[in-house]
PDB file of N, CA and C in Angstrom:
ATOM      1  N   ALA A   1     118.157  51.192  70.180  1.00 88.00           N
ATOM      2  CA  ALA A   1     116.625  50.856  71.113  1.00 88.00           C
ATOM      3  C   ALA A   1     115.763  50.787  70.221  1.00 88.00           C
ATOM      4  N   ARG A   2     115.745  52.078  69.291  1.00 90.00           N
ATOM      5  CA  ARG A   2     114.566  52.379  68.829  1.00 90.00           C
ATOM      6  C   ARG A   2     114.408  51.052  67.519  1.00 90.00           C
ATOM      7  N   GLU A   3     115.433  50.996  66.760  1.00 90.00           N
ATOM      8  CA  GLU A   3     115.233  49.817  66.077  1.00 90.00           C
ATOM      9  C   GLU A   3     115.072  48.796  66.403  1.00 90.00           C
ATOM     10  N   ALA A   4     115.237  48.188  67.576  1.00 93.00           N
ATOM     11  CA  ALA A   4     114.966  46.652  68.074  1.00 93.00           C
ATOM     12  C   ALA A   4     113.348  46.860  68.791  1.00 93.00           C
ATOM     13  N   ARG A   5     112.941  48.074  69.001  1.00 91.00           N
ATOM     14  CA  ARG A   5     111.320  48.070  69.763  1.00 91.00           C
ATOM     15  C   ARG A   5     110.543  47.979  68.306  1.00 91.00           C
ATOM     16  N   LEU A   6     111.097  48.626  66.598  1.00 91.00           N
ATOM     17  CA  LEU A   6     110.136  48.819  65.995  1.00 91.00           C
ATOM     18  C   LEU A   6     110.487  47.438  64.971  1.00 91.00           C
ATOM     19  N   ARG A   7     111.422  46.624  65.272  1.00 90.00           N
ATOM     20  CA  ARG A   7     111.541  44.972  65.037  1.00 90.00           C
ATOM     21  C   ARG A   7     110.492  44.352  65.332  1.00 90.00           C
ATOM     22  N   HIS A   8     110.692  44.079  66.827  1.00 90.00           N
ATOM     23  CA  HIS A   8     109.965  43.871  67.909  1.00 90.00           C
ATOM     24  C   HIS A   8     108.146  43.912  67.287  1.00 90.00           C
ATOM     25  N   TYR A   9     108.153  45.168  67.373  1.00 89.00           N
ATOM     26  CA  TYR A   9     106.619  45.516  67.190  1.00 89.00           C
ATOM     27  C   TYR A   9     106.389  44.850  65.348  1.00 89.00           C
ATOM     28  N   GLY A  10     107.101  44.628  64.746  1.00 89.00           N
ATOM     29  CA  GLY A  10     106.815  44.211  63.327  1.00 89.00           C
ATOM     30  C   GLY A  10     106.564  42.821  63.537  1.00 89.00           C
ATOM     31  N   HIS A  11     107.002  42.346  64.270  1.00 89.00           N
ATOM     32  CA  HIS A  11     106.900  40.775  64.561  1.00 89.00           C
ATOM     33  C   HIS A  11     105.256  40.474  65.260  1.00 89.00           C
ATOM     34  N   VAL A  12     104.905  41.415  66.128  1.00 89.00           N
ATOM     35  CA  VAL A  12     103.932  41.548  66.616  1.00 89.00           C
ATOM     36  C   VAL A  12     102.702  41.823  65.661  1.00 89.00           C
ATOM     37  N   VAL A  13     102.879  42.683  64.902  1.00 87.00           N
ATOM     38  CA  VAL A  13     101.918  42.981  63.813  1.00 87.00           C
ATOM     39  C   VAL A  13     101.844  42.101  62.872  1.00 87.00           C
ATOM     40  N   ARG A  14     102.667  41.446  62.249  1.00 88.00           N
ATOM     41  CA  ARG A  14     102.544  40.327  61.609  1.00 88.00           C
ATOM     42  C   ARG A  14     101.808  39.030  61.914  1.00 88.00           C
ATOM     43  N   ARG A  15     101.954  39.086  63.314  1.00 89.00           N
ATOM     44  CA  ARG A  15     101.002  37.806  63.603  1.00 89.00           C
ATOM     45  C   ARG A  15      99.595  37.831  63.380  1.00 89.00           C
ATOM     46  N   ARG A  16      99.037  36.428  63.151  1.00 90.00           N
ATOM     47  CA  ARG A  16      97.577  36.686  62.927  1.00 90.00           C
ATOM     48  C   ARG A  16      96.857  37.070  64.166  1.00 90.00           C
ATOM     49  N   GLU A  17      95.470  37.530  64.068  1.00 87.00           N
ATOM     50  CA  GLU A  17      94.745  38.132  65.035  1.00 87.00           C
ATOM     51  C   GLU A  17      94.547  37.033  65.846  1.00 87.00           C
ATOM     52  N   GLU A  18      94.450  36.103  65.838  1.00 91.00           N
ATOM     53  CA  GLU A  18      94.100  34.490  66.897  1.00 91.00           C
ATOM     54  C   GLU A  18      95.023  34.916  68.044  1.00 91.00           C
ATOM     55  N   GLU A  19      96.485  35.099  67.578  1.00 92.00           N
ATOM     56  CA  GLU A  19      97.716  34.987  68.556  1.00 92.00           C
ATOM     57  C   GLU A  19      97.525  35.663  69.658  1.00 92.00           C
ATOM     58  N   PRO A  20      97.873  35.077  70.543  1.00 92.00           N
ATOM     59  CA  PRO A  20      97.960  35.959  72.349  1.00 92.00           C
ATOM     60  C   PRO A  20      98.182  37.188  72.390  1.00 92.00           C
ATOM     61  N   ILE A  21      99.444  37.622  71.485  1.00 88.00           N
ATOM     62  CA  ILE A  21     100.382  38.562  71.844  1.00 88.00           C
ATOM     63  C   ILE A  21      99.722  39.602  70.824  1.00 88.00           C
ATOM     64  N   ARG A  22      98.847  39.555  69.896  1.00 86.00           N
ATOM     65  CA  ARG A  22      97.932  40.283  69.117  1.00 86.00           C
ATOM     66  C   ARG A  22      96.667  40.647  70.255  1.00 86.00           C
ATOM     67  N   ARG A  23      96.348  39.698  70.508  1.00 87.00           N
ATOM     68  CA  ARG A  23      94.949  39.846  71.416  1.00 87.00           C
ATOM     69  C   ARG A  23      95.289  40.931  72.563  1.00 87.00           C
ATOM     70  N   ALA A  24      96.688  40.319  73.221  1.00 87.00           N
ATOM     71  CA  ALA A  24      96.785  41.719  74.075  1.00 87.00           C
ATOM     72  C   ALA A  24      97.409  43.046  73.675  1.00 87.00           C
ATOM     73  N   LYS A  25      97.734  42.909  72.594  1.00 82.00           N
ATOM     74  CA  LYS A  25      97.916  44.232  71.863  1.00 82.00           C
ATOM     75  C   LYS A  25      96.754  45.198  72.059  1.00 82.00           C
ATOM     76  N   ASN A  26      95.669  44.500  71.403  1.00 79.00           N
ATOM     77  CA  ASN A  26      94.465  45.188  71.097  1.00 79.00           C
ATOM     78  C   ASN A  26      93.406  45.289  72.239  1.00 79.00           C
ATOM     79  N   MET A  27      93.813  44.546  73.583  1.00 84.00           N
ATOM     80  CA  MET A  27      92.841  44.593  74.653  1.00 84.00           C
ATOM     81  C   MET A  27      92.886  45.622  75.764  1.00 84.00           C
ATOM     82  N   PRO A  28      91.518  46.079  75.403  1.00 83.00           N
ATOM     83  CA  PRO A  28      91.375  47.327  76.973  1.00 83.00           C
ATOM     84  C   PRO A  28      91.583  46.996  77.913  1.00 83.00           C
ATOM     85  N   VAL A  29      92.525  47.839  78.654  1.00 81.00           N
ATOM     86  CA  VAL A  29      92.726  47.447  80.089  1.00 81.00           C
ATOM     87  C   VAL A  29      91.701  48.614  81.132  1.00 81.00           C
ATOM     88  N   ILE A  30      91.154  47.554  81.752  1.00 87.00           N
ATOM     89  CA  ILE A  30      90.239  47.957  83.012  1.00 87.00           C
ATOM     90  C   ILE A  30      90.554  48.500  84.067  1.00 87.00           C
ATOM     91  N   GLY A  31      90.092  49.961  84.383  1.00 86.00           N
ATOM     92  CA  GLY A  31      90.681  50.890  85.746  1.00 86.00           C
ATOM     93  C   GLY A  31      91.185  51.907  84.689  1.00 86.00           C
ATOM     94  N   ARG A  32      91.713  52.545  86.187  1.00 85.00           N
ATOM     95  CA  ARG A  32      92.131  54.061  85.861  1.00 85.00           C
ATOM     96  C   ARG A  32      93.781  54.187  85.947  1.00 85.00           C
ATOM     97  N   ARG A  33      94.264  55.051  85.283  1.00 79.00           N
ATOM     98  CA  ARG A  33      95.641  55.207  85.425  1.00 79.00           C
ATOM     99  C   ARG A  33      96.036  56.302  86.695  1.00 79.00           C
ATOM    100  N   SER A  34      96.663  56.086  87.203  1.00 80.00           N
ATOM    101  CA  SER A  34      97.179  56.896  88.634  1.00 80.00           C
ATOM    102  C   SER A  34      97.072  58.464  88.085  1.00 80.00           C
ATOM    103  N   VAL A  35      96.755  59.331  88.880  1.00 84.00           N
ATOM    104  CA  VAL A  35      96.789  60.661  88.938  1.00 84.00           C
ATOM    105  C   VAL A  35      98.281  61.148  88.960  1.00 84.00           C
ATOM    106  N   GLU A  36      99.106  60.868  89.735  1.00 86.00           N
ATOM    107  CA  GLU A  36     100.685  61.243  89.581  1.00 86.00           C
ATOM    108  C   GLU A  36     101.304  61.212  88.223  1.00 86.00           C
ATOM    109  N   ARG A  37     102.373  61.071  88.220  1.00 84.00           N
ATOM    110  CA  ARG A  37     103.325  61.038  86.857  1.00 84.00           C
ATOM    111  C   ARG A  37     102.939  59.563  86.189  1.00 84.00           C
ATOM    112  N   GLN A  38     102.480  59.544  85.009  1.00 82.00           N
ATOM    113  CA  GLN A  38     102.060  58.379  84.349  1.00 82.00           C
ATOM    114  C   GLN A  38     103.541  57.426  83.926  1.00 82.00           C
ATOM    115  N   ARG A  39     103.521  56.313  84.174  1.00 83.00           N
ATOM    116  CA  ARG A  39     104.468  55.589  83.385  1.00 83.00           C
ATOM    117  C   ARG A  39     104.346  55.324  82.146  1.00 83.00           C
ATOM    118  N   ILE A  40     105.424  55.285  81.541  1.00 86.00           N
ATOM    119  CA  ILE A  40     105.437  55.412  79.831  1.00 86.00           C
ATOM    120  C   ILE A  40     105.156  53.839  79.619  1.00 86.00           C
ATOM    121  N   ARG A  41     104.232  53.934  78.976  1.00 87.00           N
ATOM    122  CA  ARG A  41     103.799  52.616  78.062  1.00 87.00           C
ATOM    123  C   ARG A  41     104.656  52.395  76.807  1.00 87.00           C
ATOM    124  N   TRP A  42     104.958  50.544  76.746  1.00 88.00           N
ATOM    125  CA  TRP A  42     105.476  50.287  75.755  1.00 88.00           C
ATOM    126  C   TRP A  42     104.742  50.591  74.296  1.00 88.00           C
ATOM    127  N   MET A  43     103.564  51.022  74.018  1.00 88.00           N
ATOM    128  CA  MET A  43     102.852  51.100  72.683  1.00 88.00           C
ATOM    129  C   MET A  43     102.791  52.901  72.657  1.00 88.00           C
ATOM    130  N   ASP A  44     103.209  53.498  73.698  1.00 90.00           N
ATOM    131  CA  ASP A  44     103.423  54.773  73.686  1.00 90.00           C
ATOM    132  C   ASP A  44     104.840  55.118  72.660  1.00 90.00           C
ATOM    133  N   VAL A  45     105.763  54.338  73.430  1.00 93.00           N
ATOM    134  CA  VAL A  45     106.945  54.740  72.624  1.00 93.00           C
ATOM    135  C   VAL A  45     106.928  53.986  71.489  1.00 93.00           C
ATOM    136  N   VAL A  46     106.677  53.184  71.272  1.00 91.00           N
ATOM    137  CA  VAL A  46     106.383  52.237  70.080  1.00 91.00           C
ATOM    138  C   VAL A  46     105.792  53.294  68.994  1.00 91.00           C
ATOM    139  N   GLY A  47     104.819  54.139  69.120  1.00 90.00           N
ATOM    140  CA  GLY A  47     103.988  54.589  68.592  1.00 90.00           C
ATOM    141  C   GLY A  47     104.875  56.242  68.009  1.00 90.00           C
ATOM    142  N   ARG A  48     105.511  56.787  68.852  1.00 93.00           N
ATOM    143  CA  ARG A  48     106.187  58.005  68.612  1.00 93.00           C
ATOM    144  C   ARG A  48     107.294  57.531  67.452  1.00 93.00           C
ATOM    145  N   ASP A  49     107.924  56.133  68.065  1.00 92.00           N
ATOM    146  CA  ASP A  49     109.184  55.661  67.030  1.00 92.00           C
ATOM    147  C   ASP A  49     108.589  55.686  65.379  1.00 92.00           C
ATOM    148  N   VAL A  50     107.413  55.212  65.465  1.00 90.00           N
ATOM    149  CA  VAL A  50     106.695  54.581  63.958  1.00 90.00           C
ATOM    150  C   VAL A  50     106.420  56.244  63.389  1.00 90.00           C
ATOM    151  N   VAL A  51     106.063  57.107  64.286  1.00 91.00           N
ATOM    152  CA  VAL A  51     105.592  58.654  63.637  1.00 91.00           C
ATOM    153  C   VAL A  51     106.851  59.406  63.348  1.00 91.00           C
ATOM    154  N   GLU A  52     108.205  59.057  64.289  1.00 91.00           N
ATOM    155  CA  GLU A  52     109.311  59.726  63.820  1.00 91.00           C
ATOM    156  C   GLU A  52     110.224  59.072  62.557  1.00 91.00           C
ATOM    157  N   ALA A  53     109.791  57.646  62.745  1.00 89.00           N
ATOM    158  CA  ALA A  53     110.220  56.736  61.259  1.00 89.00           C
ATOM    159  C   ALA A  53     109.603  56.903  59.957  1.00 89.00           C
ATOM    160  N   GLU A  54     108.274  57.882  60.090  1.00 88.00           N
ATOM    161  CA  GLU A  54     107.428  57.889  59.012  1.00 88.00           C
ATOM    162  C   GLU A  54     106.832  56.650  58.487  1.00 88.00           C
ATOM    163  N   LEU A  55     106.462  55.879  59.348  1.00 86.00           N
ATOM    164  CA  LEU A  55     106.235  54.459  59.101  1.00 86.00           C
ATOM    165  C   LEU A  55     104.508  54.360  59.351  1.00 86.00           C
ATOM    166  N   GLU A  56     104.195  53.244  58.670  1.00 82.00           N
ATOM    167  CA  GLU A  56     102.613  52.646  59.136  1.00 82.00           C
ATOM    168  C   GLU A  56     102.347  51.560  59.577  1.00 82.00           C
ATOM    169  N   GLU A  57     101.551  51.190  59.920  1.00 73.00           N
ATOM    170  CA  GLU A  57     101.456  49.536  60.600  1.00 73.00           C
ATOM    171  C   GLU A  57     101.428  48.374  59.111  1.00 73.00           C
ATOM    172  N   GLY A  58     100.864  48.928  57.908  1.00 73.00           N
ATOM    173  CA  GLY A  58     101.201  48.005  56.864  1.00 73.00           C
ATOM    174  C   GLY A  58     102.531  47.924  56.331  1.00 73.00           C
ATOM    175  N   ASP A  59     103.237  48.700  56.661  1.00 76.00           N
ATOM    176  CA  ASP A  59     104.701  48.577  56.405  1.00 76.00           C
ATOM    177  C   ASP A  59     105.596  47.521  57.151  1.00 76.00           C
ATOM    178  N   ALA A  60     105.186  47.314  58.163  1.00 70.00           N
ATOM    179  CA  ALA A  60     105.375  46.235  59.057  1.00 70.00           C
ATOM    180  C   ALA A  60     104.688  44.795  58.655  1.00 70.00           C
ATOM    181  N   ARG A  61     103.647  45.208  57.986  1.00 70.00           N
ATOM    182  CA  ARG A  61     102.866  43.648  57.270  1.00 70.00           C
ATOM    183  C   ARG A  61     103.404  43.274  56.064  1.00 70.00           C
ATOM    184  N   TYR A  62     103.865  44.022  55.109  1.00 67.00           N
ATOM    185  CA  TYR A  62     104.369  43.689  53.973  1.00 67.00           C
ATOM    186  C   TYR A  62     105.671  44.134  53.453  1.00 67.00           C
ATOM    187  N   ARG A  63     106.675  43.772  54.443  1.00 63.00           N
ATOM    188  CA  ARG A  63     107.860  43.787  54.080  1.00 63.00           C
ATOM    189  C   ARG A  63     109.009  43.194  53.333  1.00 63.00           C
TER     190      ARG A  63
END
């Protein structure tokens, strides 16, 4: 599953900044997160995968 997430993240990172998926990745979300237990966000999991695999965003861009 980690490999699939990182592969998909690589596709997102290699897109141009004008692409909707790239704009959505960098878009701030308005509102507050609930006080209760937080739902796991996709970028949180991908960020953890990137750290564990000792990768950087540039690695996906220049593969």
